[in-house]
Each structure stands twice: as structure tokens, then as C-alpha cells.
mmCIF file of C-alpha atoms and ligand atoms in Angstrom:
data_model
loop_
_atom_site.group_PDB
_atom_site.id
_atom_site.type_symbol
_atom_site.label_atom_id
_atom_site.label_comp_id
_atom_site.label_asym_id
_atom_site.label_seq_id
_atom_site.Cartn_x
_atom_site.Cartn_y
_atom_site.Cartn_z
ATOM 1 C CA MET A 1 6.389 27.252 12.040
ATOM 2 C CA HIS A 2 5.990 25.534 15.374
ATOM 3 C CA PRO A 3 5.033 21.863 14.871
ATOM 4 C CA LEU A 4 1.907 22.270 16.953
ATOM 5 C CA ALA A 5 0.624 24.876 14.529
ATOM 6 C CA ARG A 6 1.261 22.528 11.647
ATOM 7 C CA MET A 7 -0.360 19.680 13.529
ATOM 8 C CA LEU A 8 -3.491 21.591 14.303
ATOM 9 C CA GLY A 9 -3.682 23.171 10.901
ATOM 10 C CA ALA A 10 -3.977 19.682 9.497
ATOM 11 C CA LEU A 11 -7.015 18.977 11.632
ATOM 12 C CA LEU A 12 -10.352 20.687 11.277
ATOM 13 C CA CYS A 13 -9.261 22.626 8.236
ATOM 14 C CA ALA A 14 -12.290 21.766 6.135
ATOM 15 C CA VAL A 15 -14.617 23.539 8.507
ATOM 16 C CA PRO A 16 -16.078 26.849 7.242
ATOM 17 C CA LEU A 17 -14.887 29.752 9.307
ATOM 18 C CA LEU A 18 -17.687 32.160 8.485
ATOM 19 C CA ALA A 19 -21.377 31.612 8.891
ATOM 20 C CA GLN A 20 -23.134 31.323 5.560
ATOM 21 C CA SER A 21 -26.842 31.535 4.859
ATOM 22 C CA GLU A 22 -26.924 27.738 4.845
ATOM 23 C CA PRO A 23 -23.909 26.601 6.920
ATOM 24 C CA ALA A 24 -22.626 23.103 6.221
ATOM 25 C CA PRO A 25 -23.417 20.742 9.102
ATOM 26 C CA ILE A 26 -20.418 19.869 11.221
ATOM 27 C CA ASP A 27 -19.696 16.197 11.701
ATOM 28 C CA TYR A 28 -18.554 16.214 15.320
ATOM 29 C CA ALA A 29 -18.031 12.456 15.395
ATOM 30 C CA ALA A 30 -15.590 12.778 12.495
ATOM 31 C CA GLU A 31 -13.802 15.683 14.175
ATOM 32 C CA ARG A 32 -13.509 13.683 17.371
ATOM 33 C CA ALA A 33 -12.188 10.670 15.443
ATOM 34 C CA ALA A 34 -9.572 12.812 13.685
ATOM 35 C CA ILE A 35 -8.393 14.196 17.013
ATOM 36 C CA GLY A 36 -8.420 10.643 18.409
ATOM 37 C CA ARG A 37 -6.139 9.350 15.653
ATOM 38 C CA PHE A 38 -3.680 12.110 16.390
ATOM 39 C CA GLN A 39 -3.859 11.335 20.106
ATOM 40 C CA ASP A 40 -3.251 7.617 19.516
ATOM 41 C CA ALA A 41 -0.021 8.382 17.669
ATOM 42 C CA ASP A 42 0.955 10.970 20.281
ATOM 43 C CA GLN A 43 0.388 8.418 23.049
ATOM 44 C CA ARG A 44 2.694 5.985 21.274
ATOM 45 C CA LEU A 45 5.385 8.633 20.938
ATOM 46 C CA GLN A 46 5.058 9.780 24.564
ATOM 47 C CA ASP A 47 5.144 6.208 25.916
ATOM 48 C CA VAL A 48 8.342 5.424 24.040
ATOM 49 C CA GLY A 49 9.900 8.846 24.678
ATOM 50 C CA TRP A 50 9.234 8.511 28.389
ATOM 51 C CA GLN A 51 10.740 5.040 28.579
ATOM 52 C CA LEU A 52 13.910 6.234 26.816
ATOM 53 C CA ALA A 53 14.266 9.508 28.722
ATOM 54 C CA ARG A 54 13.544 7.827 32.058
ATOM 55 C CA GLY A 55 15.718 4.765 31.431
ATOM 56 C CA ASN A 56 18.742 6.912 30.575
ATOM 57 C CA ALA A 57 18.210 9.576 33.257
ATOM 58 C CA GLY A 58 21.105 8.299 35.369
ATOM 59 C CA ILE A 59 23.486 8.889 32.468
ATOM 60 C CA CYS A 60 22.216 12.043 30.726
ATOM 61 C CA LEU A 61 24.124 15.191 31.594
ATOM 62 C CA ARG A 62 21.000 17.356 31.496
ATOM 63 C CA THR A 63 17.974 16.013 33.367
ATOM 64 C CA VAL A 64 14.701 17.584 34.502
ATOM 65 C CA PRO A 65 12.004 16.531 36.970
ATOM 66 C CA SER A 66 8.939 15.385 35.035
ATOM 67 C CA VAL A 67 5.520 13.806 35.618
ATOM 68 C CA GLY A 68 4.958 12.606 32.028
ATOM 69 C CA LEU A 69 1.840 14.721 31.489
ATOM 70 C CA GLN A 70 0.921 16.429 28.229
ATOM 71 C CA LEU A 71 -2.018 18.797 27.955
ATOM 72 C CA GLN A 72 -4.044 19.999 24.992
ATOM 73 C CA ASP A 73 -5.416 23.489 24.463
ATOM 74 C CA MET A 74 -8.463 24.098 22.274
ATOM 75 C CA ALA A 75 -7.020 27.491 21.367
ATOM 76 C CA SER A 76 -4.459 25.690 19.235
ATOM 77 C CA TYR A 77 -7.141 24.325 16.892
ATOM 78 C CA GLY A 78 -8.275 26.057 13.735
ATOM 79 C CA VAL A 79 -11.795 26.440 15.159
ATOM 80 C CA PRO A 80 -11.603 26.117 18.964
ATOM 81 C CA ALA A 81 -15.392 26.014 19.416
ATOM 82 C CA ILE A 82 -15.709 22.932 17.210
ATOM 83 C CA ALA A 83 -12.839 21.124 18.924
ATOM 84 C CA ARG A 84 -14.317 21.986 22.307
ATOM 85 C CA ARG A 85 -17.721 20.575 21.385
ATOM 86 C CA ALA A 86 -16.231 17.515 19.663
ATOM 87 C CA LEU A 87 -14.417 16.618 22.883
ATOM 88 C CA GLY A 88 -17.266 17.661 25.177
ATOM 89 C CA LEU A 89 -15.280 20.379 26.967
ATOM 90 C CA THR A 90 -16.526 23.593 28.522
ATOM 91 C CA GLY A 91 -13.110 25.214 28.723
ATOM 92 C CA ASP A 92 -9.942 24.896 26.662
ATOM 93 C CA PHE A 93 -7.537 22.708 28.615
ATOM 94 C CA ALA A 94 -7.647 18.940 28.954
ATOM 95 C CA VAL A 95 -5.385 15.923 29.251
ATOM 96 C CA GLN A 96 -3.719 14.926 25.984
ATOM 97 C CA THR A 97 -1.489 12.065 27.164
ATOM 98 C CA ALA A 98 -0.046 10.591 30.331
ATOM 99 C CA ALA A 99 3.050 8.632 29.353
ATOM 100 C CA ARG A 100 2.928 4.949 30.308
ATOM 101 C CA GLY A 101 4.700 4.332 33.614
ATOM 102 C CA SER A 102 4.975 8.063 34.428
ATOM 103 C CA PRO A 103 3.719 9.599 37.693
ATOM 104 C CA ALA A 104 0.758 11.062 35.773
ATOM 105 C CA ALA A 105 -0.212 7.652 34.397
ATOM 106 C CA LEU A 106 0.358 5.822 37.686
ATOM 107 C CA SER A 107 -1.959 8.240 39.500
ATOM 108 C CA GLY A 108 -4.843 6.989 37.341
ATOM 109 C CA ALA A 109 -6.357 10.483 37.278
ATOM 110 C CA PHE A 110 -5.142 11.682 33.899
ATOM 111 C CA THR A 111 -7.456 10.046 31.409
ATOM 112 C CA ARG A 112 -7.526 11.384 27.862
ATOM 113 C CA ASN A 113 -9.625 14.536 27.338
ATOM 114 C CA ARG A 114 -10.290 14.990 31.045
ATOM 115 C CA GLU A 115 -10.886 18.688 31.528
ATOM 116 C CA ILE A 116 -8.375 20.718 33.546
ATOM 117 C CA VAL A 117 -9.096 23.999 35.304
ATOM 118 C CA ARG A 118 -6.098 24.471 37.567
ATOM 119 C CA LEU A 119 -2.332 24.069 37.442
ATOM 120 C CA GLU A 120 -1.326 24.735 41.037
ATOM 121 C CA ARG A 121 -2.655 28.248 41.660
ATOM 122 C CA PHE A 122 -3.467 29.158 38.052
ATOM 123 C CA ASP A 123 -6.364 28.382 35.763
ATOM 124 C CA PRO A 124 -4.687 28.222 32.345
ATOM 125 C CA ASN A 125 -8.063 28.871 30.688
ATOM 126 C CA LEU A 126 -7.823 32.436 31.985
ATOM 127 C CA TRP A 127 -4.533 33.101 30.236
ATOM 128 C CA PRO A 128 -5.126 35.140 27.080
ATOM 129 C CA ALA A 129 -5.095 33.275 23.776
ATOM 130 C CA GLY A 130 -5.474 34.157 20.135
ATOM 131 C CA LYS A 131 -8.724 33.315 18.348
ATOM 132 C CA ALA A 132 -7.297 30.307 16.509
ATOM 133 C CA MET A 133 -4.118 28.281 16.023
ATOM 134 C CA ASP A 134 -2.535 29.709 19.157
ATOM 135 C CA TRP A 135 0.082 27.122 20.158
ATOM 136 C CA GLN A 136 2.003 29.461 22.429
ATOM 137 C CA ARG A 137 -0.411 29.178 25.352
ATOM 138 C CA LEU A 138 0.039 25.401 25.476
ATOM 139 C CA VAL A 139 3.810 25.816 25.506
ATOM 140 C CA THR A 140 3.372 28.292 28.378
ATOM 141 C CA ALA A 141 1.280 25.731 30.298
ATOM 142 C CA HIS A 142 3.950 23.043 29.862
ATOM 143 C CA ASP A 143 6.678 25.511 30.862
ATOM 144 C CA HIS A 144 4.623 26.380 33.935
ATOM 145 C CA ILE A 145 4.319 22.704 34.913
ATOM 146 C CA ASP A 146 8.075 22.208 34.481
ATOM 147 C CA ALA A 147 8.812 25.293 36.585
ATOM 148 C CA MET A 148 6.524 24.091 39.374
ATOM 149 C CA LEU A 149 8.196 20.673 39.369
ATOM 150 C CA ALA A 150 11.698 22.149 39.412
ATOM 151 C CA GLU A 151 11.009 24.786 42.058
ATOM 152 C CA HIS A 152 8.419 23.123 44.292
ATOM 153 C CA GLY A 153 8.952 19.405 43.769
ATOM 154 C CA GLY A 154 5.408 18.750 42.611
ATOM 155 C CA ILE A 155 2.208 20.142 41.175
ATOM 156 C CA THR A 156 -1.479 19.927 42.010
ATOM 157 C CA VAL A 157 -3.725 19.656 38.968
ATOM 158 C CA GLY A 158 -7.400 20.526 39.360
ATOM 159 C CA PHE A 159 -10.138 19.014 37.201
ATOM 160 C CA ALA A 160 -13.411 20.501 36.003
ATOM 161 C CA ASP A 161 -15.371 18.109 38.235
ATOM 162 C CA GLY A 162 -13.835 19.729 41.325
ATOM 163 C CA SER A 163 -11.360 16.982 42.194
ATOM 164 C CA ALA A 164 -7.588 17.341 42.110
ATOM 165 C CA ALA A 165 -4.462 15.199 41.852
ATOM 166 C CA ARG A 166 -1.066 15.947 43.348
ATOM 167 C CA LEU A 167 1.891 14.713 41.302
ATOM 168 C CA GLN A 168 5.505 14.288 42.297
ATOM 169 C CA PRO A 169 8.108 14.118 39.553
ATOM 170 C CA VAL A 170 10.958 11.790 38.712
ATOM 171 C CA GLU A 171 14.124 12.663 36.797
ATOM 172 C CA VAL A 172 14.256 12.191 33.031
ATOM 173 C CA CYS A 173 16.678 13.255 30.307
ATOM 174 C CA ALA A 174 15.822 16.836 29.358
ATOM 175 C CA THR A 175 13.993 16.449 26.046
ATOM 176 C CA ARG A 176 10.368 17.044 25.070
ATOM 177 C CA PHE A 177 8.749 14.747 22.514
ATOM 178 C CA GLU A 178 6.315 16.326 20.067
ATOM 179 C CA LEU A 179 4.154 14.848 17.371
ATOM 180 C CA MET A 180 3.647 16.862 14.205
ATOM 181 C CA GLY A 181 0.244 16.418 12.554
ATOM 182 C CA ALA A 182 1.636 16.286 9.025
ATOM 183 C CA GLY A 183 4.773 15.083 7.293
ATOM 184 C CA ASP A 184 7.157 12.166 7.710
ATOM 185 C CA LYS A 185 10.149 13.992 9.161
ATOM 186 C CA ALA A 186 12.011 13.265 12.375
ATOM 187 C CA VAL A 187 14.191 16.015 13.835
ATOM 188 C CA ALA A 188 15.973 16.990 17.041
ATOM 189 C CA ASP A 189 16.871 20.563 17.983
ATOM 190 C CA GLY A 190 18.744 20.049 21.248
ATOM 191 C CA ASN A 191 15.669 20.391 23.475
ATOM 192 C CA ARG A 192 12.933 18.644 21.527
ATOM 193 C CA VAL A 193 12.401 15.557 19.421
ATOM 194 C CA VAL A 194 9.733 16.186 16.781
ATOM 195 C CA ILE A 195 8.315 13.389 14.644
ATOM 196 C CA GLY A 196 5.744 13.691 11.846
ATOM 197 C CA ILE A 197 2.660 11.499 12.108
ATOM 198 C CA GLU A 198 3.342 10.016 8.657
ATOM 199 C CA PHE A 199 6.727 8.662 9.684
ATOM 200 C CA PRO A 200 6.508 4.994 8.611
ATOM 201 C CA ALA A 201 7.904 3.629 11.884
ATOM 202 C CA PHE A 202 4.665 4.464 13.714
ATOM 203 C CA ALA A 203 3.394 1.182 12.253
ATOM 204 C CA TYR A 204 6.394 -0.856 13.448
ATOM 205 C CA ASP A 205 6.650 -2.971 16.596
ATOM 206 C CA GLU A 206 7.267 -0.785 19.638
ATOM 207 C CA PRO A 207 10.989 -1.575 20.192
ATOM 208 C CA VAL A 208 11.641 -0.935 16.492
ATOM 209 C CA PHE A 209 9.673 2.327 16.521
ATOM 210 C CA ALA A 210 11.665 3.225 19.647
ATOM 211 C CA GLY A 211 14.749 3.021 17.425
ATOM 212 C CA VAL A 212 13.922 6.213 15.544
ATOM 213 C CA VAL A 213 12.968 8.030 18.736
ATOM 214 C CA ALA A 214 16.302 6.903 20.214
ATOM 215 C CA HIS A 215 18.174 8.194 17.148
ATOM 216 C CA GLU A 216 16.673 11.663 17.592
ATOM 217 C CA LEU A 217 17.124 11.614 21.370
ATOM 218 C CA ALA A 218 20.772 10.652 20.776
ATOM 219 C CA HIS A 219 21.315 13.921 18.886
ATOM 220 C CA ASN A 220 20.109 15.829 21.953
ATOM 221 C CA VAL A 221 21.953 13.910 24.656
ATOM 222 C CA LEU A 222 25.195 14.032 22.658
ATOM 223 C CA GLY A 223 24.841 17.800 22.182
ATOM 224 C CA HIS A 224 24.991 17.606 18.383
ATOM 225 C CA ASP A 225 23.029 20.755 17.626
ATOM 226 C CA ALA A 226 25.318 22.907 19.759
ATOM 227 C CA TRP A 227 28.418 21.151 18.434
ATOM 228 C CA LEU A 228 27.362 21.775 14.830
ATOM 229 C CA ASP A 229 26.619 25.400 15.666
ATOM 230 C CA ALA A 230 30.113 25.775 17.079
ATOM 231 C CA ASN A 231 32.002 23.757 14.468
ATOM 232 C CA GLY A 232 29.990 24.313 11.298
ATOM 233 C CA ARG A 233 27.473 22.145 9.462
ATOM 234 C CA SER A 234 29.736 20.756 6.792
ATOM 235 C CA ARG A 235 28.659 17.505 5.195
ATOM 236 C CA LYS A 236 31.544 15.761 6.983
ATOM 237 C CA HIS A 237 30.441 17.080 10.370
ATOM 238 C CA VAL A 238 26.807 16.185 9.811
ATOM 239 C CA ARG A 239 27.743 12.708 8.685
ATOM 240 C CA ARG A 240 29.774 12.176 11.863
ATOM 241 C CA THR A 241 26.961 13.302 14.124
ATOM 242 C CA GLU A 242 24.520 11.092 12.229
ATOM 243 C CA ARG A 243 26.808 8.116 12.664
ATOM 244 C CA GLU A 244 27.085 8.813 16.387
ATOM 245 C CA ALA A 245 23.292 9.042 16.685
ATOM 246 C CA ASP A 246 22.946 5.703 14.885
ATOM 247 C CA ARG A 247 25.565 4.032 17.059
ATOM 248 C CA LEU A 248 24.012 5.366 20.274
ATOM 249 C CA MET A 249 20.531 4.045 19.387
ATOM 250 C CA PRO A 250 21.096 0.547 20.860
ATOM 251 C CA TRP A 251 22.649 1.989 24.045
ATOM 252 C CA LEU A 252 19.598 4.148 24.715
ATOM 253 C CA LEU A 253 17.280 1.240 23.936
ATOM 254 C CA ALA A 254 19.139 -1.128 26.268
ATOM 255 C CA ASN A 255 18.934 1.258 29.226
ATOM 256 C CA ALA A 256 15.207 1.697 28.569
ATOM 257 C CA GLY A 257 14.568 -2.038 28.766
ATOM 258 C CA TYR A 258 14.200 -2.588 25.014
ATOM 259 C CA ASP A 259 16.172 -5.126 23.018
ATOM 260 C CA PRO A 260 19.142 -3.093 21.723
ATOM 261 C CA ALA A 261 19.134 -5.161 18.519
ATOM 262 C CA ALA A 262 15.817 -3.468 17.637
ATOM 263 C CA ALA A 263 17.934 -0.496 16.519
ATOM 264 C CA ARG A 264 19.441 -2.610 13.777
ATOM 265 C CA THR A 265 16.006 -3.974 12.901
ATOM 266 C CA PHE A 266 14.756 -0.408 12.559
ATOM 267 C CA MET A 267 17.562 0.513 10.181
ATOM 268 C CA THR A 268 16.967 -2.573 8.067
ATOM 269 C CA GLN A 269 13.176 -2.369 8.067
ATOM 270 C CA TRP A 270 13.022 1.352 7.437
ATOM 271 C CA GLY A 271 16.171 1.841 5.403
ATOM 272 C CA SER A 272 15.504 -0.883 2.865
ATOM 273 C CA LYS A 273 12.213 0.830 1.939
ATOM 274 C CA HIS A 274 12.881 4.521 2.474
ATOM 275 C CA ASP A 275 16.589 4.934 1.890
ATOM 276 C CA ALA A 276 16.138 7.988 -0.325
ATOM 277 C CA GLY A 277 14.164 9.665 2.426
ATOM 278 C CA LEU A 278 14.662 11.693 5.485
ATOM 279 C CA LEU A 279 17.481 10.420 7.645
ATOM 280 C CA MET A 280 19.632 9.717 4.606
ATOM 281 C CA VAL A 281 19.959 12.570 2.135
ATOM 282 C CA ARG A 282 23.588 11.833 1.306
ATOM 283 C CA LYS A 283 24.728 13.149 4.649
ATOM 284 C CA HIS A 284 24.524 9.550 5.803
ATOM 285 C CA ASP A 285 26.129 6.284 4.993
ATOM 286 C CA GLY A 286 23.933 3.758 3.177
ATOM 287 C CA TRP A 287 21.308 2.075 5.351
ATOM 288 C CA ASP A 288 23.102 -1.289 5.195
ATOM 289 C CA GLU A 289 26.335 0.295 6.446
ATOM 290 C CA ARG A 290 24.375 2.080 9.128
ATOM 291 C CA ALA A 291 22.845 -1.236 10.252
ATOM 292 C CA GLU A 292 26.368 -2.672 10.482
ATOM 293 C CA PHE A 293 27.627 0.255 12.597
ATOM 294 C CA ILE A 294 24.708 -0.315 14.947
ATOM 295 C CA ALA A 295 25.325 -4.063 15.111
ATOM 296 C CA ALA A 296 28.985 -3.445 15.951
ATOM 297 C CA GLU A 297 27.912 -1.772 19.231
ATOM 298 C CA LEU A 298 25.875 -4.735 20.431
ATOM 299 C CA PRO A 299 28.628 -6.931 21.981
ATOM 300 C CA LEU A 300 29.967 -4.103 24.174
ATOM 301 C CA ILE A 301 26.430 -3.179 25.258
ATOM 302 C CA ALA A 302 25.677 -6.823 26.117
ATOM 303 C CA SER A 303 28.799 -7.160 28.260
ATOM 304 C CA LEU A 304 28.110 -3.869 30.084
ATOM 305 C CA MET A 305 24.503 -4.840 30.740
ATOM 306 C CA ALA A 306 25.668 -8.186 32.150
ATOM 307 C CA ARG A 307 28.408 -6.610 34.268
ATOM 308 C CA GLU A 308 26.904 -3.285 35.403
ATOM 309 C CA GLY A 309 23.194 -3.599 34.728
ATOM 310 C CA ARG A 310 23.277 -0.625 32.385
ATOM 311 C CA ALA A 311 25.151 0.568 29.315
ATOM 312 C CA ASP A 312 26.824 3.756 30.519
ATOM 313 C CA TRP A 313 27.431 5.559 27.249
ATOM 314 C CA ALA A 314 28.786 8.657 29.000
ATOM 315 C CA VAL A 315 31.762 6.516 30.009
ATOM 316 C CA HIS A 316 32.024 3.793 27.375
ATOM 317 C CA PHE A 317 30.664 5.186 24.105
ATOM 318 C CA ARG A 318 33.349 5.963 21.533
ATOM 319 C CA ARG A 319 32.852 9.487 20.198
ATOM 320 C CA GLU A 320 33.513 10.381 16.591
ATOM 321 C CA ILE A 321 33.546 14.122 17.158
ATOM 322 C CA ASP A 322 35.637 16.072 19.610
ATOM 323 C CA PRO A 323 36.701 12.781 21.179
ATOM 324 C CA ALA A 324 38.450 14.091 24.302
ATOM 325 C CA GLY A 325 36.258 17.066 25.199
ATOM 326 C CA GLY A 326 33.053 15.427 24.072
ATOM 327 C CA LEU A 327 33.354 12.557 26.483
ATOM 328 C CA ALA A 328 34.435 14.701 29.388
ATOM 329 C CA ARG A 329 31.412 16.945 28.928
ATOM 330 C CA LEU A 330 29.096 13.985 28.995
ATOM 331 C CA ARG A 331 30.300 12.688 32.337
ATOM 332 C CA LYS A 332 28.098 13.425 35.249
ATOM 333 C CA ARG A 333 30.456 12.499 37.984
HETATM 334 ZN ZN1 ZN B 401 19.787 12.109 12.656
#
């Protein structure tokens, strides 16, 4: 199932779908609060994801132009009419998040839940949608924004109040960050990083939380999914890719302006409590070993930051898989 479907299934699920003789009253304030909690966590994820993807854009092999804008579509809720009323919308599309420091955020126009009626020439509200839990239309809207940015170097977004904002993109590493409304998993599939809202690190300090986002982003920028597809997902292979993702965490953090040592803090803080959980599952080393592998990267990162102002992992990171070809493929120049 697409994570958005799972996310939205978790919200608004207690609401009766069919009218009864005496329908239960709907608590719109509670619905709005539930959506707000999800949006708070999503904002945190998008802020950190943006900082990492933007800070490493000069090194990532695959980059895309982006404005850091995420929309929401009422059609993806279990009962769109209730979500619409809870958020005070007439139509279905509105701002979900504008990532901190992104062109969307810097414009000042993209406040949460602000209603949107135009993406360049199209009104996404007119695109057909299913009656409920339709996540595909939102994906289409985001794909449309990305296509406009890639092909036309910008996009004009129109609001329900008649005003509009023109956005011009900047380059970021090509990964989308998505929050899942249930579960405590963190996964990367090559194009996306998906993190469950119950992942414990949401409560950590930002640079430490950024550690887990960096771990998942590392899988994407190092091409692990494709490599495992090509070479097989044996336990040995998975363990090597996991170790690479751990070791790259502090590099990605450093280039994003975070303290690279926060990666080790993450592994210690999270691993000492949850070591039977998700990132481990016997395909990993123990959390204390993992913290040591991370720490071992710190001196090289510090010297590169001092000398070059960035930690160019495409050049200096020691691969554990496919050492010759892997590095060559990562080089941009
Ligand atoms: Zn991993």
C-alpha cells in the first residue's frame, strides 16, 4: 500500500460513512487537531529532508530542481467532506508544508492549509479523483510540479483568494520525503525516504533526528536499492549496504550544516533503547559497533570540512560494495 493511503487511513477512521437515523456528531476541532499533529511531524521531516537534500546537492549524482512545496489533497482522506470542513476548504487542494529555507518557504505565501486552485495552467481540483482514500491524485500533482520546474524553470501557484505566487527552483538531491501516518518504520526505495510517525527519533533534537533521515537518504544517494536488485539481497549484501548508510550519515549531516557527530548520538540514543527494532534485525551490526563505525568517519570529515568547506563523499568516501565501479558512478565530474 502507498504510505499516503496508510497515513490517511489512520486519520478520520472513526467517522461513520453512512448516514444513520441519528448520526453521531462530528467533532471537527478534534479532526483538525489530528490533521495538525500529522502536519507538525511532516513539517519536521520536510525541514530536515530539505536541509540534507539541498546541502548535498553539489555532490549527489542525481539532482532535481525543487521548490520545497508539499500539497495535500482532501481526496486522500477517508471522508473528504469532513477533512474539507475541518480545514475550512472549499476545494480539495491546499498547502501541506513548505520546507524551511526552501523557495516556497522564503516566498512567505505558502502557509499551512492555504487553499490552492491552480498549478500553472491547471486546477488540480478538476482532475478526477476517487470518492475516498485516493492518494494517486496528490502524487500526480507533485509530479506535475516537478515537471514544470524541470521543463520551464518555475511554476506559478494560484490561491483560492485570487492571488498567485511564482516560484523558481533550486537543485536538491533527487529524493522525496514522505511521512507515514502509522508505524515506526524508516525505509528508502531509491526515490523516496518514508518514515512512520511513530519512529522514536521524531522526539529527538533536530540534528539527532536528522541522523535517521540521513541514513535513509544515504541508501538512495549510494544507489543501494538498485545495487541489491542487481547483486542479490543476501544477508551479507544487506549488511554491507547498511554499514555504508551508517558511515555516510555524518557526511550528509556535515554538508547540511549539522554537527556530524549527531549521527553517532542518534545511534547511541536510539540503538540503546530500540536495538531489537527496525534498522537492526540481524542484518546489522550491534548498535554500539555501528556507533563506532560512524565515529571513525568523523576525523576525515572534519579535515575535509576545514580544507574544502564540504565533505565530498563522492570522492572521499570508502565504499564497501563494488569499490571501484561504485565510486566512479558517484562522481559527477
Ligand atoms: Zn538502512
